[in-house]
PDB file of N, CA and C in Angstrom:
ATOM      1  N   UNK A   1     -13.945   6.605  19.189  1.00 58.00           N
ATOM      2  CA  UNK A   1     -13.021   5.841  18.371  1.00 58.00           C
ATOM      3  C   UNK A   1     -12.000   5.105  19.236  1.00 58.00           C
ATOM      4  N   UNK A   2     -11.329   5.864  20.506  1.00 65.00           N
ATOM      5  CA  UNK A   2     -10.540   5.120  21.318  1.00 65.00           C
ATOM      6  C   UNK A   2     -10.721   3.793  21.795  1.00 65.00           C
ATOM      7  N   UNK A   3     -12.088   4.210  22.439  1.00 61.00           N
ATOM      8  CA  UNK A   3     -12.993   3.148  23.187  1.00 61.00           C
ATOM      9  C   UNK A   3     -13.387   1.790  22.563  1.00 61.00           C
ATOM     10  N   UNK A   4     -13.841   2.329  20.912  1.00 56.00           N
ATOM     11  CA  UNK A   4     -13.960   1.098  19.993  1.00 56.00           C
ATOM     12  C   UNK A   4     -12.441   0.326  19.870  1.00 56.00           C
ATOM     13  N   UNK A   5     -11.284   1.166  19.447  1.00 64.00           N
ATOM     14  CA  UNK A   5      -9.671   0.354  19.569  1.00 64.00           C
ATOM     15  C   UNK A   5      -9.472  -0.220  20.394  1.00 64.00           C
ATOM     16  N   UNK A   6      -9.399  -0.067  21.666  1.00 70.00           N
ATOM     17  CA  UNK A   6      -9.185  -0.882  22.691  1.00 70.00           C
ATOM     18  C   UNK A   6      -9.894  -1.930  23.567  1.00 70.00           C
ATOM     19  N   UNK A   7     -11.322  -1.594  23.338  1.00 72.00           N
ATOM     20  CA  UNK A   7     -11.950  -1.928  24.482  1.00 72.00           C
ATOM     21  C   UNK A   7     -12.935  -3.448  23.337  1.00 72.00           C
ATOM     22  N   UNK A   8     -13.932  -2.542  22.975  1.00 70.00           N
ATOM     23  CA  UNK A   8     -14.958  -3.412  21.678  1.00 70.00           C
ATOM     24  C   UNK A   8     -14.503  -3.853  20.876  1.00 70.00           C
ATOM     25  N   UNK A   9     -13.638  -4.878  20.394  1.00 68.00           N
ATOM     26  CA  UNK A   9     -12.720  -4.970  18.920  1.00 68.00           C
ATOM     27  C   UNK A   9     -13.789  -5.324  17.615  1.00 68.00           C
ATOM     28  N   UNK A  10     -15.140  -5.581  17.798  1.00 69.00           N
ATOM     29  CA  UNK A  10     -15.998  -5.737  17.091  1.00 69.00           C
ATOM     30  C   UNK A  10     -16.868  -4.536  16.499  1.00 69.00           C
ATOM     31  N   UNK A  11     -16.251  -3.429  17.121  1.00 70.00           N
ATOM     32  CA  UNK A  11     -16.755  -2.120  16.513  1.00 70.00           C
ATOM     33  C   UNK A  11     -15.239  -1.554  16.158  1.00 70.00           C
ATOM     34  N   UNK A  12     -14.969  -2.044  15.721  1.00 71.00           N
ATOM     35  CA  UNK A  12     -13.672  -1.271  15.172  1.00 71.00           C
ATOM     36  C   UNK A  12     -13.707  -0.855  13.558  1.00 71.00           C
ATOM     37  N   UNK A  13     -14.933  -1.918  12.609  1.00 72.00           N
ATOM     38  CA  UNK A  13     -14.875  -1.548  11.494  1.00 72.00           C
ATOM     39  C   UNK A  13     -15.457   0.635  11.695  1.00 72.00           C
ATOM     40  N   UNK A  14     -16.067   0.469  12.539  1.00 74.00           N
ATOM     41  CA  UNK A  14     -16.301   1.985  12.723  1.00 74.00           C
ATOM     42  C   UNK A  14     -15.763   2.872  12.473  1.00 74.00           C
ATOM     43  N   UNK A  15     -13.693   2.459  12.316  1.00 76.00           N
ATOM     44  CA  UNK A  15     -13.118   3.451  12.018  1.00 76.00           C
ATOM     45  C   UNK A  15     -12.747   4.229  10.289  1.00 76.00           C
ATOM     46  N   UNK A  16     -13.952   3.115   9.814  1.00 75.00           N
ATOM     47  CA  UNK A  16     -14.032   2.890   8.369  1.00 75.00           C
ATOM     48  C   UNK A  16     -15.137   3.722   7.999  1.00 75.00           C
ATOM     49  N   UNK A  17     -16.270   3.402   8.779  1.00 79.00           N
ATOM     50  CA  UNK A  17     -17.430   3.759   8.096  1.00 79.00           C
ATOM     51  C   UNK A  17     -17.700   5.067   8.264  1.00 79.00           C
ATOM     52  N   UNK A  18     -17.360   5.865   9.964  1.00 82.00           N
ATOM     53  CA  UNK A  18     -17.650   7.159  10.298  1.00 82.00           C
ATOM     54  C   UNK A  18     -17.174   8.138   8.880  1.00 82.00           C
ATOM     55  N   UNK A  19     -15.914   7.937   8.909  1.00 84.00           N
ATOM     56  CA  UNK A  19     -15.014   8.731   7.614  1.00 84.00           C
ATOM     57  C   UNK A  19     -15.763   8.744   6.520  1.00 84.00           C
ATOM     58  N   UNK A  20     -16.135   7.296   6.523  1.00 84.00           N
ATOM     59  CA  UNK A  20     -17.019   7.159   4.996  1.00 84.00           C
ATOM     60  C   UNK A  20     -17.890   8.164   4.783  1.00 84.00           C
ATOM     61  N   UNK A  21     -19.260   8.199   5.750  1.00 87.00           N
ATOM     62  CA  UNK A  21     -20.205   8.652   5.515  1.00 87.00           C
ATOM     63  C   UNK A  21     -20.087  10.048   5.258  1.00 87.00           C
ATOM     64  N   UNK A  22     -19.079  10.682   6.576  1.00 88.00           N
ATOM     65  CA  UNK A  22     -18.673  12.115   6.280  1.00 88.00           C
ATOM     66  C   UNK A  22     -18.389  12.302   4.993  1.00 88.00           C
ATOM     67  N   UNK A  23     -17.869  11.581   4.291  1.00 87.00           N
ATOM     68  CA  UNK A  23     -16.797  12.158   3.066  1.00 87.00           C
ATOM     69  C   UNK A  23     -18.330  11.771   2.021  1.00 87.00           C
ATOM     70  N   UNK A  24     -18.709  10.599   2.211  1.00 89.00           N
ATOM     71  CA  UNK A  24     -20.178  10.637   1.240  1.00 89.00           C
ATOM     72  C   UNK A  24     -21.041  11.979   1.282  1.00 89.00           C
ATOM     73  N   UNK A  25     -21.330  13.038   2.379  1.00 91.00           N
ATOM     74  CA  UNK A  25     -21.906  13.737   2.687  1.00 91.00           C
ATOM     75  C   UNK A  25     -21.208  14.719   1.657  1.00 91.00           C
ATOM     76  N   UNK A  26     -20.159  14.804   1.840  1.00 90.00           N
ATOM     77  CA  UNK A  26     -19.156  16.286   1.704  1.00 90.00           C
ATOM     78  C   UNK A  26     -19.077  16.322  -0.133  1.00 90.00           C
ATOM     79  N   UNK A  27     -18.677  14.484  -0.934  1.00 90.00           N
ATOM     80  CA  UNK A  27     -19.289  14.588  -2.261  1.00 90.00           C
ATOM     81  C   UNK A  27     -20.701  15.004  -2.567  1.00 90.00           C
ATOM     82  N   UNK A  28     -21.886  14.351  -2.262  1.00 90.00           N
ATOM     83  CA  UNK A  28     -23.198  14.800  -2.649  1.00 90.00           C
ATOM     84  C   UNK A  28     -23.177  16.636  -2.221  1.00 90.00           C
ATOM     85  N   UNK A  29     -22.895  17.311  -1.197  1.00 90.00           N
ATOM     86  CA  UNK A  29     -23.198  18.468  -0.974  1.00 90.00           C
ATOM     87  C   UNK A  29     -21.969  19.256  -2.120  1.00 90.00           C
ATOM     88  N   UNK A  30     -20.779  18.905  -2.428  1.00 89.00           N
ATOM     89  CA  UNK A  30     -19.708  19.545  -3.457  1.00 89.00           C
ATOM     90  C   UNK A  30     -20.263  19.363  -4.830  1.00 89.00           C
ATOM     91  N   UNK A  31     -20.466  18.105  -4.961  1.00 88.00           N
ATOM     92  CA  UNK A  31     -21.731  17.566  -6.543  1.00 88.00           C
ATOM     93  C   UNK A  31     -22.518  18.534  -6.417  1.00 88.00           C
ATOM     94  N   UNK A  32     -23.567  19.353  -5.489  1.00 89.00           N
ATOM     95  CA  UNK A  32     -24.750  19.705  -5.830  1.00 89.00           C
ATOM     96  C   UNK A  32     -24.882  20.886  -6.003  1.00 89.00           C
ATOM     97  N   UNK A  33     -23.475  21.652  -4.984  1.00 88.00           N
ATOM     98  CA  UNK A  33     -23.346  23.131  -4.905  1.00 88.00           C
ATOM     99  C   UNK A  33     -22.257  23.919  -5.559  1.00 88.00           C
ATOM    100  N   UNK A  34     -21.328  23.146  -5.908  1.00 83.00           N
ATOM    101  CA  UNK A  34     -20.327  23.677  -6.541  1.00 83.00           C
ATOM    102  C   UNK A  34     -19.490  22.723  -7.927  1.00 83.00           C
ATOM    103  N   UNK A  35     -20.739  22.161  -8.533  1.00 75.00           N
ATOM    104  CA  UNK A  35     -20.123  21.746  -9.427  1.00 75.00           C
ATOM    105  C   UNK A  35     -18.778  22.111 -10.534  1.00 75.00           C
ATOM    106  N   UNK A  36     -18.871  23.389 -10.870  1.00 82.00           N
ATOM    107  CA  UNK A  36     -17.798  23.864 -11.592  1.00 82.00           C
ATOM    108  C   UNK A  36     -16.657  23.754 -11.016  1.00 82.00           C
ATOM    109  N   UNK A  37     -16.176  23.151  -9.871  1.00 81.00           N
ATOM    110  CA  UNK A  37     -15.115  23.201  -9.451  1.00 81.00           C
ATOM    111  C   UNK A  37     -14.271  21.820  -9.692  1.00 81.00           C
ATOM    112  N   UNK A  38     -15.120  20.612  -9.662  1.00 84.00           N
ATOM    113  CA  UNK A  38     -14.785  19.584  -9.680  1.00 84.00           C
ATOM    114  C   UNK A  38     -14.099  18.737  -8.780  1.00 84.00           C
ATOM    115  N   UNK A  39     -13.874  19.119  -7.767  1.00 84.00           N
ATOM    116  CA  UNK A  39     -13.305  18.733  -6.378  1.00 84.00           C
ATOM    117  C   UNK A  39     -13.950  17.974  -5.817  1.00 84.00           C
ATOM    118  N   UNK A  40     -15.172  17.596  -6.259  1.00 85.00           N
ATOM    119  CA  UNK A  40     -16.069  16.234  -5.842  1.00 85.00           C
ATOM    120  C   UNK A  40     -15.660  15.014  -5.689  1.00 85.00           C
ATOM    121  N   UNK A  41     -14.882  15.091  -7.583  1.00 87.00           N
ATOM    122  CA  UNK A  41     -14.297  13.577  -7.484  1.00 87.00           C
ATOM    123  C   UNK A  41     -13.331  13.267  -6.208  1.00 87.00           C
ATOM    124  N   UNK A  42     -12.644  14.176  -6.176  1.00 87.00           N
ATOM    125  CA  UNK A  42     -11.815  14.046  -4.812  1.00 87.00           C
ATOM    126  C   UNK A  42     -12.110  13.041  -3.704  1.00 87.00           C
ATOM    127  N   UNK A  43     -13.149  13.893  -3.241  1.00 86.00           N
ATOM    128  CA  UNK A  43     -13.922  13.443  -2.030  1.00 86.00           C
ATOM    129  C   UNK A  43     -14.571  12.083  -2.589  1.00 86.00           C
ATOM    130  N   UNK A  44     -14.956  11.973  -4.158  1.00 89.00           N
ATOM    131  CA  UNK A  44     -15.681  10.242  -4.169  1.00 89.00           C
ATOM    132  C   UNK A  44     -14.901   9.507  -4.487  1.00 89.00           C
ATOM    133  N   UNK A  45     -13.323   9.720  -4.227  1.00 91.00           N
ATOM    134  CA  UNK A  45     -12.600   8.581  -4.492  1.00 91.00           C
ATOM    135  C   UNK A  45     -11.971   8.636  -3.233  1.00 91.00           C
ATOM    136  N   UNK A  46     -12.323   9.348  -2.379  1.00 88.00           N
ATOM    137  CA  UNK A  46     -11.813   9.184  -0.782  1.00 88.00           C
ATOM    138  C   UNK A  46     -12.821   8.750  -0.228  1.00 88.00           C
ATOM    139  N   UNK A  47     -14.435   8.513  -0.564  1.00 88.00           N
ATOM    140  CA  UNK A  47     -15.361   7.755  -0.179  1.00 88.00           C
ATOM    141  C   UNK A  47     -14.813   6.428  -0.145  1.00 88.00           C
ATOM    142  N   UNK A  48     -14.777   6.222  -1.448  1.00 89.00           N
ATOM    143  CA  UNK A  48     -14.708   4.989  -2.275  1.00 89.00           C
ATOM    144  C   UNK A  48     -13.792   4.100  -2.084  1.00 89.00           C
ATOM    145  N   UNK A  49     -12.729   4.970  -1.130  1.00 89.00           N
ATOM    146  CA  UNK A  49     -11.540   4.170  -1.100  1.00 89.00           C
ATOM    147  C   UNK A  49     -11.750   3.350   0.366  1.00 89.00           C
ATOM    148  N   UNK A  50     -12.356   4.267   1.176  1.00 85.00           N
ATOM    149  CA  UNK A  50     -12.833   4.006   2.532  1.00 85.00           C
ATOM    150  C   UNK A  50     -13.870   3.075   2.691  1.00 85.00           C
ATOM    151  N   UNK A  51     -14.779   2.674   1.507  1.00 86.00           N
ATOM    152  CA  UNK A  51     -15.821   1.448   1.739  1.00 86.00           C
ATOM    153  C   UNK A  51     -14.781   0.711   1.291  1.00 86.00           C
ATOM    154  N   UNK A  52     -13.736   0.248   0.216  1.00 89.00           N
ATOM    155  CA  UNK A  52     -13.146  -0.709  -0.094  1.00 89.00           C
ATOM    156  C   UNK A  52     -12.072  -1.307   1.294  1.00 89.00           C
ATOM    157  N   UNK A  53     -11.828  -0.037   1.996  1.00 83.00           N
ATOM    158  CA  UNK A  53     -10.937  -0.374   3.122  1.00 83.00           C
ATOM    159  C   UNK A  53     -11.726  -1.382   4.767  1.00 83.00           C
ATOM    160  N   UNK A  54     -12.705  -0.536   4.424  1.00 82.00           N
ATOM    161  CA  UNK A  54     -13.735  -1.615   5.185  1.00 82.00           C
ATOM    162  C   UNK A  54     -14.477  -2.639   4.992  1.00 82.00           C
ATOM    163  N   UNK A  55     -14.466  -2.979   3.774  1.00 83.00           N
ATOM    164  CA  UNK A  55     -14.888  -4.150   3.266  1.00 83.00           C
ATOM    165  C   UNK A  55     -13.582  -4.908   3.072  1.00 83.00           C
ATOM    166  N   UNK A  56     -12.461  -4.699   3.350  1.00 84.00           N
ATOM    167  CA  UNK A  56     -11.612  -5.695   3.015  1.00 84.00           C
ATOM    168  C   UNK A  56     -10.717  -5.790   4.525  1.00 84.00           C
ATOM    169  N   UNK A  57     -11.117  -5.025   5.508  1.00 80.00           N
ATOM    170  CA  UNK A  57     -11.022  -5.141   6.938  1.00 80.00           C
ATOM    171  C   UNK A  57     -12.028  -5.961   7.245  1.00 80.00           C
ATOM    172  N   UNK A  58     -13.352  -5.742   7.322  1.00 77.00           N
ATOM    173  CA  UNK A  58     -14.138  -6.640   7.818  1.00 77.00           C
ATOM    174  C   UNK A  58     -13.951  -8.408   6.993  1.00 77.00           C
ATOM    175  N   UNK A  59     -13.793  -8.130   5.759  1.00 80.00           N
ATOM    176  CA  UNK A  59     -13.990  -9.556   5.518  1.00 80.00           C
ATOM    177  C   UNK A  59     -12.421 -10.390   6.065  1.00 80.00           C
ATOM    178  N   UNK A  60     -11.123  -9.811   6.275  1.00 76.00           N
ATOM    179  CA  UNK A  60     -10.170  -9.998   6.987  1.00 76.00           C
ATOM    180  C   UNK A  60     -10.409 -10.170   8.739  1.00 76.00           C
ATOM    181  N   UNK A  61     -10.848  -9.639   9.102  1.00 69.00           N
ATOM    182  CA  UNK A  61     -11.325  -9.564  10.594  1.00 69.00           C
ATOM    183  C   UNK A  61     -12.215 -10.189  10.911  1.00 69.00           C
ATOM    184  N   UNK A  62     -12.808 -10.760  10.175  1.00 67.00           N
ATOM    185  CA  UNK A  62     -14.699 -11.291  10.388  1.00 67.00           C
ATOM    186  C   UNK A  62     -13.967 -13.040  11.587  1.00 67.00           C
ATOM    187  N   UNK A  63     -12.967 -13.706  10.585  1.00 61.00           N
ATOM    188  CA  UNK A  63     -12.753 -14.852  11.166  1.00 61.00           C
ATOM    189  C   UNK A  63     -12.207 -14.665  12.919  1.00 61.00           C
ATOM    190  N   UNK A  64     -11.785 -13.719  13.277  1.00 60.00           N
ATOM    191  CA  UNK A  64     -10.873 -13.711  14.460  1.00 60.00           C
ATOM    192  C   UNK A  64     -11.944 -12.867  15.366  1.00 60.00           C
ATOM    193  N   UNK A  65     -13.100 -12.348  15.163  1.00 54.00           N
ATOM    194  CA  UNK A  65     -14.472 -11.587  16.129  1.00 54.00           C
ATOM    195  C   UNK A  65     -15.292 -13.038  16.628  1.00 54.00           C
ATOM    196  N   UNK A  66     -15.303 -13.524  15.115  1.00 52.00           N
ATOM    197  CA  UNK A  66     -15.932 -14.844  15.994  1.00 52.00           C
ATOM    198  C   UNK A  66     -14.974 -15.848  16.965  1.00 52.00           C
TER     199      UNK A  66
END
């Protein structure tokens, strides 16, 4: 993650997506195993919030990579 901040500025949306996927992982496995708890949504609106944050980084950032 350092290396992408400073060095690659074109992998920086990375600091979006890694989180994402983790937290996508952590809903589908909370959805599947512990439904009665409901703590899923949690995690899919901390997904959810994290693709919107990278989609509105990248389309902000897209002009200044090129």
């Amino acid at each position: 993650m350092i290396l992408s901040i400073s060095e690659f500025h074109h992998l920086r949306l990375f600091i979006f997506i890694g989180p994402g996927i983790m937290l996508a992982f952590r809903t589908i496995m909370k959805w599947k195993f512990a439904k009665q708890n409901k703590t899923y949504l949690l995690s899919a609106i901390t997904c959810g919030l994290f693709i919107i944050g990278s989609i509105v980084y990248g389309s902000k950032h897209y002009n200044t990579i090129i």
